[in-house]
mmCIF file of C-alpha atoms in Angstrom:
data_model
loop_
_atom_site.group_PDB
_atom_site.id
_atom_site.type_symbol
_atom_site.label_atom_id
_atom_site.label_comp_id
_atom_site.label_asym_id
_atom_site.label_seq_id
_atom_site.Cartn_x
_atom_site.Cartn_y
_atom_site.Cartn_z
ATOM 1 C CA MET A 748 28.943 -0.266 17.845
ATOM 2 C CA LYS A 749 28.091 -0.751 14.227
ATOM 3 C CA ALA A 750 25.256 -2.877 12.984
ATOM 4 C CA LYS A 751 24.956 -4.344 9.529
ATOM 5 C CA ILE A 752 21.462 -5.464 8.670
ATOM 6 C CA THR A 753 20.867 -7.625 5.619
ATOM 7 C CA ILE A 754 17.315 -7.743 4.341
ATOM 8 C CA THR A 755 16.257 -10.357 1.819
ATOM 9 C CA LEU A 756 12.977 -11.385 0.256
ATOM 10 C CA LYS A 757 11.477 -14.520 1.759
ATOM 11 C CA ASN A 758 11.598 -17.714 -0.200
ATOM 12 C CA GLY A 759 8.678 -17.913 -2.545
ATOM 13 C CA VAL A 760 8.280 -14.148 -2.844
ATOM 14 C CA LEU A 761 8.595 -13.188 -6.478
ATOM 15 C CA ASP A 762 11.725 -11.098 -7.121
ATOM 16 C CA PRO A 763 11.374 -9.570 -10.587
ATOM 17 C CA GLN A 764 14.529 -7.494 -10.053
ATOM 18 C CA GLY A 765 16.518 -10.637 -9.335
ATOM 19 C CA LYS A 766 15.062 -12.178 -12.497
ATOM 20 C CA ALA A 767 16.088 -9.136 -14.549
ATOM 21 C CA ILE A 768 19.624 -9.291 -13.131
ATOM 22 C CA GLU A 769 19.758 -12.989 -13.933
ATOM 23 C CA GLY A 770 18.718 -12.237 -17.499
ATOM 24 C CA ALA A 771 21.368 -9.522 -17.819
ATOM 25 C CA LEU A 772 24.084 -11.833 -16.459
ATOM 26 C CA ALA A 773 23.108 -14.483 -18.985
ATOM 27 C CA GLY A 774 23.220 -11.809 -21.680
ATOM 28 C CA LEU A 775 26.805 -11.007 -20.680
ATOM 29 C CA GLY A 776 27.753 -14.625 -21.143
ATOM 30 C CA PHE A 777 27.826 -15.685 -17.487
ATOM 31 C CA ALA A 778 26.386 -19.128 -18.002
ATOM 32 C CA GLY A 779 25.001 -21.096 -15.107
ATOM 33 C CA ALA A 780 24.041 -18.223 -12.771
ATOM 34 C CA SER A 781 20.599 -18.967 -11.387
ATOM 35 C CA ASP A 782 18.242 -18.122 -8.535
ATOM 36 C CA VAL A 783 19.420 -14.490 -8.404
ATOM 37 C CA ARG A 784 17.775 -12.669 -5.514
ATOM 38 C CA GLN A 785 18.203 -8.982 -4.738
ATOM 39 C CA GLY A 786 18.145 -7.640 -1.188
ATOM 40 C CA LYS A 787 19.447 -4.635 0.690
ATOM 41 C CA VAL A 788 22.014 -3.849 3.355
ATOM 42 C CA ILE A 789 21.539 -1.164 5.976
ATOM 43 C CA GLU A 790 24.524 -0.099 8.092
ATOM 44 C CA LEU A 791 24.200 2.071 11.137
ATOM 45 C CA LYS A 792 26.042 3.182 14.261
ATOM 46 C CA LEU A 793 24.556 2.478 17.665
ATOM 47 C CA GLU A 794 25.487 4.233 20.902
ATOM 48 C CA GLU A 795 25.264 0.975 22.868
ATOM 49 C CA SER A 796 28.656 -0.429 23.841
ATOM 50 C CA ASP A 797 27.241 -3.793 24.814
ATOM 51 C CA GLU A 798 26.740 -6.230 21.938
ATOM 52 C CA ALA A 799 23.570 -7.811 23.291
ATOM 53 C CA ALA A 800 21.975 -4.420 23.875
ATOM 54 C CA ALA A 801 23.006 -3.255 20.399
ATOM 55 C CA ARG A 802 21.545 -6.388 18.847
ATOM 56 C CA ALA A 803 18.312 -5.976 20.792
ATOM 57 C CA LYS A 804 17.953 -2.417 19.558
ATOM 58 C CA ALA A 805 18.676 -3.357 15.945
ATOM 59 C CA GLU A 806 16.152 -6.166 16.246
ATOM 60 C CA GLU A 807 13.502 -3.707 17.401
ATOM 61 C CA MET A 808 14.356 -1.387 14.493
ATOM 62 C CA CYS A 809 13.893 -4.265 12.055
ATOM 63 C CA LYS A 810 10.538 -5.175 13.530
ATOM 64 C CA LYS A 811 9.225 -1.618 13.593
ATOM 65 C CA LEU A 812 10.556 -0.249 10.328
ATOM 66 C CA LEU A 813 13.519 -1.747 8.509
ATOM 67 C CA ALA A 814 11.966 -5.022 7.363
ATOM 68 C CA ASN A 815 8.431 -6.031 6.449
ATOM 69 C CA PRO A 816 7.791 -9.494 7.881
ATOM 70 C CA VAL A 817 5.127 -10.187 5.258
ATOM 71 C CA MET A 818 7.742 -10.425 2.535
ATOM 72 C CA GLU A 819 11.214 -10.035 4.048
ATOM 73 C CA ASN A 820 13.706 -11.761 6.323
ATOM 74 C CA TYR A 821 16.503 -9.923 8.077
ATOM 75 C CA GLN A 822 19.838 -10.825 9.551
ATOM 76 C CA ILE A 823 21.700 -8.619 12.021
ATOM 77 C CA GLU A 824 25.478 -8.515 12.375
ATOM 78 C CA ILE A 825 26.998 -6.467 15.170
ATOM 79 C CA LEU A 826 30.450 -5.198 14.214
ATOM 80 C CA ALA A 827 32.718 -3.916 16.962
ATOM 81 C CA MET B 863 -19.903 14.674 6.454
ATOM 82 C CA LYS B 864 -16.373 15.848 7.300
ATOM 83 C CA PRO B 865 -13.877 14.064 5.072
ATOM 84 C CA ALA B 866 -10.127 14.499 5.449
ATOM 85 C CA VAL B 867 -7.236 13.842 3.070
ATOM 86 C CA ILE B 868 -3.863 13.074 4.645
ATOM 87 C CA VAL B 869 -0.963 14.785 2.877
ATOM 88 C CA PHE B 870 2.479 13.155 3.021
ATOM 89 C CA PRO B 871 5.678 14.566 1.556
ATOM 90 C CA ALA B 872 5.478 13.563 -2.135
ATOM 91 C CA SER B 873 1.807 12.689 -2.112
ATOM 92 C CA ASN B 874 0.702 13.668 -5.606
ATOM 93 C CA CYS B 875 -2.959 12.671 -5.749
ATOM 94 C CA ASP B 876 -4.047 14.541 -2.627
ATOM 95 C CA ARG B 877 -5.634 17.350 -4.648
ATOM 96 C CA ASP B 878 -7.307 14.895 -7.008
ATOM 97 C CA ALA B 879 -8.773 13.114 -3.983
ATOM 98 C CA ALA B 880 -9.901 16.472 -2.577
ATOM 99 C CA ALA B 881 -11.546 17.385 -5.900
ATOM 100 C CA ALA B 882 -13.346 14.036 -6.010
ATOM 101 C CA LEU B 883 -14.588 14.464 -2.440
ATOM 102 C CA GLU B 884 -15.659 18.041 -3.089
ATOM 103 C CA GLN B 885 -17.587 16.935 -6.164
ATOM 104 C CA ALA B 886 -19.305 14.202 -4.172
ATOM 105 C CA THR B 887 -20.021 16.135 -0.975
ATOM 106 C CA GLY B 888 -20.326 19.727 -2.158
ATOM 107 C CA LYS B 889 -17.557 21.015 0.075
ATOM 108 C CA ALA B 890 -13.800 20.930 0.265
ATOM 109 C CA PRO B 891 -12.337 18.268 2.585
ATOM 110 C CA LEU B 892 -9.863 18.943 5.349
ATOM 111 C CA MET B 893 -6.246 18.588 4.268
ATOM 112 C CA VAL B 894 -4.118 17.160 7.086
ATOM 113 C CA TRP B 895 -0.312 17.252 7.075
ATOM 114 C CA HIS B 896 1.427 13.991 7.988
ATOM 115 C CA GLY B 897 3.402 15.669 10.767
ATOM 116 C CA GLU B 898 0.288 16.457 12.795
ATOM 117 C CA ALA B 899 -0.114 14.344 15.898
ATOM 118 C CA SER B 900 -3.902 14.388 15.888
ATOM 119 C CA LEU B 901 -6.763 14.520 13.418
ATOM 120 C CA PRO B 902 -9.312 17.301 13.180
ATOM 121 C CA ASP B 903 -12.960 16.330 13.621
ATOM 122 C CA THR B 904 -13.426 13.958 10.692
ATOM 123 C CA ASP B 905 -15.612 10.987 9.811
ATOM 124 C CA PHE B 906 -13.986 9.857 6.560
ATOM 125 C CA ILE B 907 -10.281 9.607 5.726
ATOM 126 C CA ILE B 908 -8.418 9.209 2.444
ATOM 127 C CA LEU B 909 -4.739 8.302 2.178
ATOM 128 C CA PRO B 910 -3.914 9.540 -1.329
ATOM 129 C CA GLY B 911 -1.647 8.232 -4.036
ATOM 130 C CA GLY B 912 1.857 9.442 -4.628
ATOM 131 C CA PHE B 913 5.387 8.509 -3.710
ATOM 132 C CA SER B 914 5.532 9.413 -0.035
ATOM 133 C CA TYR B 915 9.101 9.795 1.202
ATOM 134 C CA GLY B 916 10.273 8.958 -2.311
ATOM 135 C CA ASP B 917 9.268 5.310 -1.798
ATOM 136 C CA TYR B 918 12.476 5.003 0.249
ATOM 137 C CA LEU B 919 13.001 1.707 2.083
ATOM 138 C CA ARG B 920 9.656 0.287 0.860
ATOM 139 C CA SER B 921 6.648 1.997 -0.684
ATOM 140 C CA GLY B 922 4.538 3.407 2.132
ATOM 141 C CA ALA B 923 6.920 2.253 4.881
ATOM 142 C CA MET B 924 7.860 5.689 6.214
ATOM 143 C CA ALA B 925 4.386 7.143 5.711
ATOM 144 C CA ALA B 926 2.979 4.311 7.816
ATOM 145 C CA LYS B 927 5.181 5.441 10.731
ATOM 146 C CA SER B 928 4.525 9.176 10.418
ATOM 147 C CA PRO B 929 2.949 10.941 13.411
ATOM 148 C CA ILE B 930 -0.560 11.302 11.927
ATOM 149 C CA MET B 931 -0.824 7.565 11.278
ATOM 150 C CA ARG B 932 -1.185 6.755 14.969
ATOM 151 C CA ALA B 933 -4.358 8.851 14.963
ATOM 152 C CA VAL B 934 -5.512 7.326 11.634
ATOM 153 C CA ILE B 935 -5.019 3.806 13.032
ATOM 154 C CA ASP B 936 -7.032 4.680 16.143
ATOM 155 C CA LYS B 937 -9.833 6.141 14.005
ATOM 156 C CA ALA B 938 -9.841 3.145 11.672
ATOM 157 C CA ASN B 939 -9.997 0.753 14.597
ATOM 158 C CA ALA B 940 -12.936 2.757 15.966
ATOM 159 C CA GLY B 941 -14.831 2.212 12.700
ATOM 160 C CA THR B 942 -14.251 5.410 10.711
ATOM 161 C CA PRO B 943 -14.186 4.693 6.945
ATOM 162 C CA VAL B 944 -10.654 4.913 5.540
ATOM 163 C CA ILE B 945 -9.671 4.556 1.874
ATOM 164 C CA GLY B 946 -6.067 4.165 0.782
ATOM 165 C CA ILE B 947 -5.480 4.635 -2.928
ATOM 166 C CA CYS B 948 -2.249 3.439 -4.572
ATOM 167 C CA ASN B 949 0.475 4.711 -2.222
ATOM 168 C CA GLY B 950 -2.313 4.957 0.360
ATOM 169 C CA PHE B 951 -2.974 1.206 -0.074
ATOM 170 C CA GLN B 952 0.742 0.486 0.357
ATOM 171 C CA THR B 953 0.714 2.649 3.491
ATOM 172 C CA LEU B 954 -2.327 0.860 4.965
ATOM 173 C CA CYS B 955 -0.568 -2.497 4.485
ATOM 174 C CA GLU B 956 2.654 -1.178 6.037
ATOM 175 C CA ALA B 957 0.627 0.233 8.947
ATOM 176 C CA GLY B 958 -0.956 -3.159 9.568
ATOM 177 C CA LEU B 959 -4.500 -1.936 8.873
ATOM 178 C CA LEU B 960 -4.689 -4.295 5.897
ATOM 179 C CA PRO B 961 -2.958 -7.667 5.473
ATOM 180 C CA GLY B 962 -0.285 -8.420 2.878
ATOM 181 C CA ALA B 963 2.109 -6.185 0.991
ATOM 182 C CA LEU B 964 2.551 -4.605 -2.435
ATOM 183 C CA LEU B 965 5.623 -5.885 -4.240
ATOM 184 C CA ARG B 966 7.391 -4.660 -7.365
ATOM 185 C CA ASN B 967 5.245 -5.273 -10.474
ATOM 186 C CA SER B 968 5.970 -8.710 -11.870
ATOM 187 C CA GLY B 969 6.788 -7.249 -15.297
ATOM 188 C CA LEU B 970 9.172 -4.729 -13.647
ATOM 189 C CA ASN B 971 7.623 -1.865 -15.624
ATOM 190 C CA PHE B 972 5.867 1.104 -14.145
ATOM 191 C CA VAL B 973 2.303 0.558 -15.352
ATOM 192 C CA CYS B 974 0.310 3.674 -16.194
ATOM 193 C CA ARG B 975 -2.973 3.066 -18.020
ATOM 194 C CA SER B 976 -6.664 2.521 -17.559
ATOM 195 C CA VAL B 977 -7.659 -0.932 -16.344
ATOM 196 C CA THR B 978 -11.015 -2.649 -16.040
ATOM 197 C CA LEU B 979 -11.981 -3.920 -12.597
ATOM 198 C CA ARG B 980 -14.717 -6.308 -11.603
ATOM 199 C CA VAL B 981 -16.576 -5.327 -8.459
ATOM 200 C CA GLU B 982 -16.444 -8.462 -6.318
ATOM 201 C CA ASN B 983 -18.029 -7.326 -3.097
ATOM 202 C CA THR B 984 -21.176 -5.239 -3.219
ATOM 203 C CA SER B 985 -22.024 -5.273 0.472
ATOM 204 C CA SER B 986 -19.322 -2.947 1.810
ATOM 205 C CA ILE B 987 -19.909 0.734 2.472
ATOM 206 C CA PHE B 988 -17.501 1.463 -0.375
ATOM 207 C CA THR B 989 -19.021 -0.793 -3.035
ATOM 208 C CA GLY B 990 -22.667 -1.012 -1.974
ATOM 209 C CA GLY B 991 -23.715 1.139 -4.917
ATOM 210 C CA TYR B 992 -22.609 -1.477 -7.455
ATOM 211 C CA GLU B 993 -24.332 -4.532 -8.882
ATOM 212 C CA LYS B 994 -22.397 -7.743 -8.291
ATOM 213 C CA GLY B 995 -19.992 -8.366 -11.146
ATOM 214 C CA ALA B 996 -20.185 -4.768 -12.380
ATOM 215 C CA PHE B 997 -17.192 -3.465 -14.294
ATOM 216 C CA VAL B 998 -15.496 -0.114 -13.745
ATOM 217 C CA ASP B 999 -12.593 1.513 -15.553
ATOM 218 C CA PHE B 1000 -10.048 3.222 -13.303
ATOM 219 C CA PRO B 1001 -6.464 4.165 -14.167
ATOM 220 C CA VAL B 1002 -3.461 2.602 -12.471
ATOM 221 C CA ALA B 1003 -0.077 4.307 -12.156
ATOM 222 C CA HIS B 1004 2.341 2.323 -10.055
ATOM 223 C CA HIS B 1005 5.583 0.390 -9.871
ATOM 224 C CA ASP B 1006 4.781 -1.576 -6.726
ATOM 225 C CA GLY B 1007 1.243 -2.838 -7.139
ATOM 226 C CA ASN B 1008 1.806 -6.574 -7.075
ATOM 227 C CA TYR B 1009 -0.362 -7.666 -4.141
ATOM 228 C CA PHE B 1010 1.200 -10.427 -2.094
ATOM 229 C CA ALA B 1011 0.022 -12.370 0.949
ATOM 230 C CA ASP B 1012 0.424 -15.946 2.111
ATOM 231 C CA ASP B 1013 -2.136 -18.524 0.953
ATOM 232 C CA GLU B 1014 -3.884 -18.598 4.302
ATOM 233 C CA THR B 1015 -4.446 -14.838 4.162
ATOM 234 C CA LEU B 1016 -5.578 -14.994 0.529
ATOM 235 C CA ASN B 1017 -8.024 -17.788 1.330
ATOM 236 C CA ARG B 1018 -9.400 -15.758 4.209
ATOM 237 C CA LEU B 1019 -9.803 -12.664 2.009
ATOM 238 C CA ASP B 1020 -11.600 -14.770 -0.591
ATOM 239 C CA GLY B 1021 -13.782 -16.650 1.873
ATOM 240 C CA ASP B 1022 -14.819 -13.552 3.810
ATOM 241 C CA GLU B 1023 -15.571 -11.627 0.606
ATOM 242 C CA ARG B 1024 -12.980 -9.040 1.456
ATOM 243 C CA ILE B 1025 -11.712 -8.701 -2.105
ATOM 244 C CA ALA B 1026 -13.457 -5.529 -3.236
ATOM 245 C CA PHE B 1027 -12.082 -5.333 -6.791
ATOM 246 C CA ARG B 1028 -10.237 -7.694 -9.118
ATOM 247 C CA TYR B 1029 -8.378 -6.855 -12.311
ATOM 248 C CA VAL B 1030 -9.963 -8.285 -15.438
ATOM 249 C CA ASP B 1031 -6.531 -8.234 -17.097
ATOM 250 C CA ASN B 1032 -3.935 -8.345 -14.313
ATOM 251 C CA PRO B 1033 -1.363 -5.560 -14.986
ATOM 252 C CA ASN B 1034 1.121 -6.262 -12.182
ATOM 253 C CA GLY B 1035 1.121 -9.914 -11.122
ATOM 254 C CA SER B 1036 -1.126 -9.413 -8.087
ATOM 255 C CA ALA B 1037 -2.114 -12.603 -6.314
ATOM 256 C CA ARG B 1038 -5.575 -13.717 -7.392
ATOM 257 C CA ASP B 1039 -5.912 -10.588 -9.566
ATOM 258 C CA ILE B 1040 -6.495 -8.503 -6.447
ATOM 259 C CA ALA B 1041 -6.887 -4.774 -7.081
ATOM 260 C CA GLY B 1042 -8.502 -3.787 -3.789
ATOM 261 C CA ILE B 1043 -9.226 -5.362 -0.400
ATOM 262 C CA LEU B 1044 -11.199 -4.632 2.742
ATOM 263 C CA ASN B 1045 -10.221 -5.050 6.368
ATOM 264 C CA GLU B 1046 -12.078 -7.522 8.547
ATOM 265 C CA ALA B 1047 -14.532 -4.936 9.872
ATOM 266 C CA GLY B 1048 -15.188 -3.630 6.361
ATOM 267 C CA ASN B 1049 -14.413 0.025 7.114
ATOM 268 C CA VAL B 1050 -10.931 0.148 5.557
ATOM 269 C CA LEU B 1051 -10.441 -0.182 1.791
ATOM 270 C CA GLY B 1052 -7.092 -0.294 0.016
ATOM 271 C CA MET B 1053 -6.910 -0.223 -3.769
ATOM 272 C CA MET B 1054 -4.177 0.368 -6.341
ATOM 273 C CA PRO B 1055 -6.346 1.942 -9.093
ATOM 274 C CA HIS B 1056 -7.249 5.627 -8.954
ATOM 275 C CA PRO B 1057 -10.999 6.402 -8.969
ATOM 276 C CA GLU B 1058 -10.195 10.051 -8.163
ATOM 277 C CA ARG B 1059 -8.590 10.455 -11.582
ATOM 278 C CA VAL B 1060 -11.789 9.733 -13.514
ATOM 279 C CA ILE B 1061 -14.415 12.064 -12.101
ATOM 280 C CA SER B 1062 -15.190 14.053 -15.237
ATOM 281 C CA PRO B 1063 -15.394 13.456 -19.002
ATOM 282 C CA LEU B 1064 -12.626 16.061 -19.258
ATOM 283 C CA LEU B 1065 -10.350 13.621 -17.410
ATOM 284 C CA GLY B 1066 -11.228 10.730 -19.679
ATOM 285 C CA GLY B 1067 -13.873 8.972 -17.610
ATOM 286 C CA VAL B 1068 -16.585 9.262 -14.984
ATOM 287 C CA ASP B 1069 -16.529 5.866 -13.229
ATOM 288 C CA GLY B 1070 -14.720 7.457 -10.297
ATOM 289 C CA ALA B 1071 -17.436 10.069 -9.823
ATOM 290 C CA ALA B 1072 -19.989 7.296 -9.281
ATOM 291 C CA PHE B 1073 -17.585 5.562 -6.908
ATOM 292 C CA PHE B 1074 -17.149 8.613 -4.683
ATOM 293 C CA LYS B 1075 -20.840 9.458 -4.804
ATOM 294 C CA SER B 1076 -21.843 6.000 -3.624
ATOM 295 C CA VAL B 1077 -19.114 5.943 -0.996
ATOM 296 C CA VAL B 1078 -20.032 9.250 0.595
ATOM 297 C CA GLU B 1079 -23.748 8.461 0.466
ATOM 298 C CA ALA B 1080 -23.168 5.155 2.211
ATOM 299 C CA ALA B 1081 -20.838 6.649 4.799
ATOM 300 C CA ALA B 1082 -22.913 9.767 5.501
#
């Protein structure tokens, strides 16, 4: 199975990269774009064929390495 | 004293740290590769600055999970003094030995210059040689030095006098001007500035020499 893990900064955590993107968008004339936040997406293949088992493994990966709970949230999608 | 410097792929201040330790102790420290599963006989550990694993994923994230870190965590929990400088500080936070995290600098720029720090805690083994409120000049060189923790954690750090150094002129947006913090037991110090880069007038300053001298004397 494939897992797609989306990692975003928690609310309230300063995102200077998002701010810079917002500034660049405004500079290009895209008026009204606000609250830009940058995150990351990690895709990976898992040998598990069972969705619950695949999700459990991805969850463990997030906790141990992929996300830092001090500053980040994560969301796991299991794609068949 | 048997100090050790941990070397990660893309550490770049490991030799500076070794030179600072050698100057302070009179002998070369042990250099320990990150892939080792155990530490040699050591009573003082430095995690040096650099860009371990290219700062991939998050600064210090991979280094914190490297094989040697299990042994470093055990040693730290047993009371051995551990200093993490710059990338070493990021690694200590990622390893859970220190609270909080280091985010991208608020100004987005890589900041590389000398900064003045105020010594806030003078009772730790690392800062016992300073007078309260003393100022030291150490260089910073980082992109991710913006210390972040929730208010509860920050209040605890403040209340327990675990903030070792504060920036006089905050270069990176760090919460409460934090430049360096201690763990609860006081034997782990993480700091973004680089004392090992100012150990001789030839390098532009000597405040780091005094830092290492007082640290090794206190820890000996």
